[in-house]
PDB file of C-alpha atoms in Angstrom:
ATOM      1  CA  MET X  26     121.655 107.470 103.008  1.00 45.00           C
ATOM      2  CA  SER X  27     120.344 105.945 100.229  1.00 46.00           C
ATOM      3  CA  ALA X  28     121.524 103.124  98.421  1.00 48.00           C
ATOM      4  CA  ALA X  29     119.786 103.721  95.010  1.00 50.00           C
ATOM      5  CA  SER X  30     121.144 106.186  91.961  1.00 51.00           C
ATOM      6  CA  PRO X  31     118.605 107.921  89.825  1.00 48.00           C
ATOM      7  CA  THR X  32     120.665 105.512  87.130  1.00 53.00           C
ATOM      8  CA  THR X  33     119.470 102.629  89.795  1.00 54.00           C
ATOM      9  CA  THR X  34     116.433 101.467  91.546  1.00 50.00           C
ATOM     10  CA  ALA X  35     116.415  99.592  94.809  1.00 51.00           C
ATOM     11  CA  ILE X  36     114.018  97.105  95.218  1.00 47.00           C
ATOM     12  CA  ARG X  37     111.760  96.007  97.703  1.00 46.00           C
ATOM     13  CA  SER X  38     109.437  93.860  98.917  1.00 41.00           C
ATOM     14  CA  SER X  39     109.631  91.229 102.497  1.00 39.00           C
ATOM     15  CA  PRO X  40     112.261  91.361 105.561  1.00 40.00           C
ATOM     16  CA  TRP X  41     115.658  88.798 105.305  1.00 43.00           C
ATOM     17  CA  ARG X  42     115.863  85.938 107.415  1.00 37.00           C
ATOM     18  CA  ARG X  43     119.107  85.067 108.107  1.00 38.00           C
ATOM     19  CA  SER X  44     117.659  81.885 110.067  1.00 35.00           C
ATOM     20  CA  ARG X  45     116.550  79.985 106.381  1.00 35.00           C
ATOM     21  CA  ALA X  46     118.768  77.589 105.155  1.00 37.00           C
ATOM     22  CA  ALA X  47     120.477  78.457 101.567  1.00 38.00           C
ATOM     23  CA  ALA X  48     119.121  76.516  98.591  1.00 38.00           C
ATOM     24  CA  SER X  49     122.358  75.822  96.806  1.00 43.00           C
ATOM     25  CA  PRO X  50     125.990  77.304  97.557  1.00 49.00           C
ATOM     26  CA  SER X  51     126.202  78.268  93.770  1.00 61.00           C
ATOM     27  CA  ALA X  52     123.426  79.199  91.488  1.00 65.00           C
ATOM     28  CA  ILE X  53     126.026  79.721  88.437  1.00 72.00           C
ATOM     29  CA  ASP X  54     124.699  77.873  85.345  1.00 71.00           C
ATOM     30  CA  LYS X  55     121.457  77.470  87.077  1.00 65.00           C
ATOM     31  CA  PRO X  56     117.658  78.954  85.786  1.00 66.00           C
ATOM     32  CA  VAL X  57     116.788  82.487  87.410  1.00 65.00           C
ATOM     33  CA  PRO X  58     114.115  82.034  89.698  1.00 61.00           C
ATOM     34  CA  ALA X  59     110.645  83.758  88.731  1.00 58.00           C
ATOM     35  CA  PHE X  60     110.526  86.718  89.951  1.00 56.00           C
ATOM     36  CA  ALA X  61     108.230  89.918  89.221  1.00 53.00           C
ATOM     37  CA  LEU X  62     110.369  93.164  90.750  1.00 52.00           C
ATOM     38  CA  PRO X  63     110.403  96.944  90.127  1.00 48.00           C
ATOM     39  CA  ALA X  64     111.812  98.177  87.181  1.00 46.00           C
ATOM     40  CA  LEU X  65     115.651  97.782  87.627  1.00 46.00           C
ATOM     41  CA  GLU X  66     116.957  99.983  85.999  1.00 43.00           C
ATOM     42  CA  GLY X  67     114.882 103.461  84.873  1.00 42.00           C
ATOM     43  CA  GLY X  68     112.960 104.000  87.748  1.00 44.00           C
ATOM     44  CA  ASN X  69     109.964 104.544  85.496  1.00 47.00           C
ATOM     45  CA  GLY X  70     107.716 102.196  87.811  1.00 49.00           C
ATOM     46  CA  LYS X  71     106.893  99.115  85.037  1.00 52.00           C
ATOM     47  CA  ARG X  72     107.596  95.621  86.445  1.00 55.00           C
ATOM     48  CA  LEU X  73     110.188  93.254  85.407  1.00 56.00           C
ATOM     49  CA  ALA X  74     109.585  90.180  85.880  1.00 62.00           C
ATOM     50  CA  SER X  75     111.742  87.652  85.230  1.00 63.00           C
ATOM     51  CA  GLU X  76     110.883  86.688  81.433  1.00 64.00           C
ATOM     52  CA  ASP X  77     112.021  89.723  80.531  1.00 66.00           C
ATOM     53  CA  LEU X  78     115.513  89.234  81.255  1.00 70.00           C
ATOM     54  CA  ARG X  79     115.748  85.959  78.370  1.00 68.00           C
ATOM     55  CA  GLY X  80     118.274  86.994  75.918  1.00 75.00           C
ATOM     56  CA  ARG X  81     119.657  90.184  77.605  1.00 84.00           C
ATOM     57  CA  VAL X  82     122.428  90.853  81.161  1.00 90.00           C
ATOM     58  CA  ALA X  83     121.043  92.172  83.925  1.00 89.00           C
ATOM     59  CA  LEU X  84     123.282  92.945  87.165  1.00 90.00           C
ATOM     60  CA  VAL X  85     121.966  92.548  91.230  1.00 88.00           C
ATOM     61  CA  ASN X  86     123.506  93.821  94.394  1.00 90.00           C
ATOM     62  CA  PHE X  87     122.345  91.555  97.377  1.00 90.00           C
ATOM     63  CA  TRP X  88     122.662  94.448  99.479  1.00 90.00           C
ATOM     64  CA  ALA X  89     122.042  95.498 102.859  1.00 92.00           C
ATOM     65  CA  SER X  90     121.908  98.952 105.130  1.00 92.00           C
ATOM     66  CA  TRP X  91     123.642  97.058 108.132  1.00 95.00           C
ATOM     67  CA  CYS X  92     126.410  95.554 105.637  1.00 96.00           C
ATOM     68  CA  ALA X  93     129.733  98.067 105.643  1.00 96.00           C
ATOM     69  CA  PRO X  94     131.566  96.091 102.547  1.00 97.00           C
ATOM     70  CA  CYS X  95     128.060  96.885 100.819  1.00 95.00           C
ATOM     71  CA  ARG X  96     128.187 100.460 101.584  1.00 95.00           C
ATOM     72  CA  THR X  97     131.876 100.657 100.157  1.00 96.00           C
ATOM     73  CA  LEU X  98     130.626  98.799  97.106  1.00 96.00           C
ATOM     74  CA  ALA X  99     127.112 101.129  96.163  1.00 92.00           C
ATOM     75  CA  PRO X 100     129.178 104.033  94.274  1.00 93.00           C
ATOM     76  CA  THR X 101     130.800 101.228  92.022  1.00 95.00           C
ATOM     77  CA  ILE X 102     127.842 100.192  91.053  1.00 92.00           C
ATOM     78  CA  ASP X 103     126.123 103.313  90.183  1.00 91.00           C
ATOM     79  CA  ALA X 104     129.765 103.840  88.044  1.00 93.00           C
ATOM     80  CA  ILE X 105     128.203 100.203  85.888  1.00 94.00           C
ATOM     81  CA  ALA X 106     124.719 102.174  86.032  1.00 90.00           C
ATOM     82  CA  THR X 107     125.977 104.934  84.765  1.00 91.00           C
ATOM     83  CA  GLN X 108     128.671 103.262  81.919  1.00 94.00           C
ATOM     84  CA  TYR X 109     126.314 100.426  80.454  1.00 93.00           C
ATOM     85  CA  ALA X 110     123.234 102.605  80.255  1.00 88.00           C
ATOM     86  CA  GLY X 111     121.311 100.759  77.728  1.00 87.00           C
ATOM     87  CA  LYS X 112     123.101  97.998  77.472  1.00 91.00           C
ATOM     88  CA  LEU X 113     123.038  96.633  81.110  1.00 89.00           C
ATOM     89  CA  LYS X 114     119.839  96.123  83.416  1.00 84.00           C
ATOM     90  CA  VAL X 115     121.422  97.529  86.844  1.00 84.00           C
ATOM     91  CA  GLY X 116     119.775  96.918  90.451  1.00 81.00           C
ATOM     92  CA  LYS X 117     120.299  96.387  94.243  1.00 83.00           C
ATOM     93  CA  LEU X 118     118.491  94.094  96.044  1.00 83.00           C
ATOM     94  CA  ASN X 119     118.060  95.130  99.837  1.00 84.00           C
ATOM     95  CA  VAL X 120     118.074  91.407 101.629  1.00 87.00           C
ATOM     96  CA  GLU X 121     116.300  92.830 104.587  1.00 86.00           C
ATOM     97  CA  GLU X 122     113.334  93.890 102.831  1.00 80.00           C
ATOM     98  CA  ASN X 123     113.650  90.902 100.282  1.00 78.00           C
ATOM     99  CA  GLY X 124     113.668  87.945 102.465  1.00 81.00           C
ATOM    100  CA  ASP X 125     112.421  85.287  99.455  1.00 80.00           C
ATOM    101  CA  VAL X 126     114.332  86.836  96.710  1.00 79.00           C
ATOM    102  CA  PRO X 127     118.018  85.869  97.848  1.00 85.00           C
ATOM    103  CA  MET X 128     116.945  82.339  99.213  1.00 83.00           C
ATOM    104  CA  ARG X 129     116.066  81.281  95.452  1.00 80.00           C
ATOM    105  CA  TYR X 130     119.913  82.434  94.959  1.00 82.00           C
ATOM    106  CA  GLY X 131     121.255  80.384  97.489  1.00 86.00           C
ATOM    107  CA  ILE X 132     123.200  83.960  98.726  1.00 90.00           C
ATOM    108  CA  THR X 133     124.808  83.732 102.151  1.00 92.00           C
ATOM    109  CA  ALA X 134     127.134  86.541 102.406  1.00 95.00           C
ATOM    110  CA  LEU X 135     126.906  89.946 101.495  1.00 96.00           C
ATOM    111  CA  PRO X 136     127.530  91.822  99.362  1.00 97.00           C
ATOM    112  CA  THR X 137     126.578  89.432  96.243  1.00 95.00           C
ATOM    113  CA  LEU X 138     126.600  91.111  92.576  1.00 95.00           C
ATOM    114  CA  LEU X 139     124.654  88.335  90.183  1.00 92.00           C
ATOM    115  CA  ILE X 140     125.287  88.595  86.399  1.00 92.00           C
ATOM    116  CA  LEU X 141     121.673  87.602  85.013  1.00 88.00           C
ATOM    117  CA  LYS X 142     121.896  86.367  81.457  1.00 88.00           C
ATOM    118  CA  GLY X 143     119.813  84.154  79.104  1.00 79.00           C
ATOM    119  CA  GLY X 144     117.769  83.420  81.920  1.00 75.00           C
ATOM    120  CA  LYS X 145     120.744  81.780  84.078  1.00 82.00           C
ATOM    121  CA  VAL X 146     123.094  83.251  86.213  1.00 87.00           C
ATOM    122  CA  ALA X 147     126.215  83.937  84.765  1.00 92.00           C
ATOM    123  CA  GLU X 148     128.678  85.109  87.901  1.00 94.00           C
ATOM    124  CA  GLN X 149     127.998  85.222  90.815  1.00 94.00           C
ATOM    125  CA  ARG X 150     130.911  87.452  93.672  1.00 96.00           C
ATOM    126  CA  VAL X 151     130.871  87.348  96.826  1.00 96.00           C
ATOM    127  CA  GLY X 152     132.446  90.613  98.504  1.00 96.00           C
ATOM    128  CA  LEU X 153     134.062  93.445  97.660  1.00 96.00           C
ATOM    129  CA  VAL X 154     135.309  93.712  93.975  1.00 96.00           C
ATOM    130  CA  SER X 155     136.928  96.099  91.985  1.00 96.00           C
ATOM    131  CA  LYS X 156     135.257  98.880  89.213  1.00 97.00           C
ATOM    132  CA  ASP X 157     137.965  97.445  87.067  1.00 97.00           C
ATOM    133  CA  VAL X 158     137.101  93.746  87.700  1.00 97.00           C
ATOM    134  CA  LEU X 159     132.803  94.232  87.281  1.00 97.00           C
ATOM    135  CA  VAL X 160     133.991  95.858  84.288  1.00 97.00           C
ATOM    136  CA  ARG X 161     135.733  93.086  82.555  1.00 97.00           C
ATOM    137  CA  LEU X 162     132.976  90.240  84.088  1.00 96.00           C
ATOM    138  CA  VAL X 163     130.447  92.821  82.620  1.00 97.00           C
ATOM    139  CA  ASN X 164     131.862  92.836  79.130  1.00 97.00           C
ATOM    140  CA  ASP X 165     132.409  89.206  79.781  1.00 96.00           C
ATOM    141  CA  GLN X 166     128.552  89.221  79.794  1.00 95.00           C
ATOM    142  CA  LEU X 167     127.683  91.691  76.551  1.00 94.00           C
ATOM    143  CA  VAL X 168     130.099  89.888  74.033  1.00 88.00           C
TER     144      VAL X 168
END
């Protein structure tokens, strides 16, 4: 089963290493670390760099295939991607295949959702989040 949909793109690179220590307990208000990932929206194959998100809002779902709550949250993320197409960049980052990126954000539990705005992490949520709560979090950042 794939966790990516036509409106989101799975993001892949290197294996997750559970033994790594977290960089920080929370990434809120910290600058977005430099990265270059496949496009978060549209699946057009264009790479998206952290500097491309300056002044934009993005939602990144950190997940793993063995994580039951992550699989439960996947349809909600897909619905948000569809609802906010063109307004919000949405991506799903598999932590097993992207070991370096989660560590830069201090992510130690799954699922973790980050809302990036203005080059910084504006919101961070760990665990299952209802669609209503996620809509409110996104709307707060889009204003």
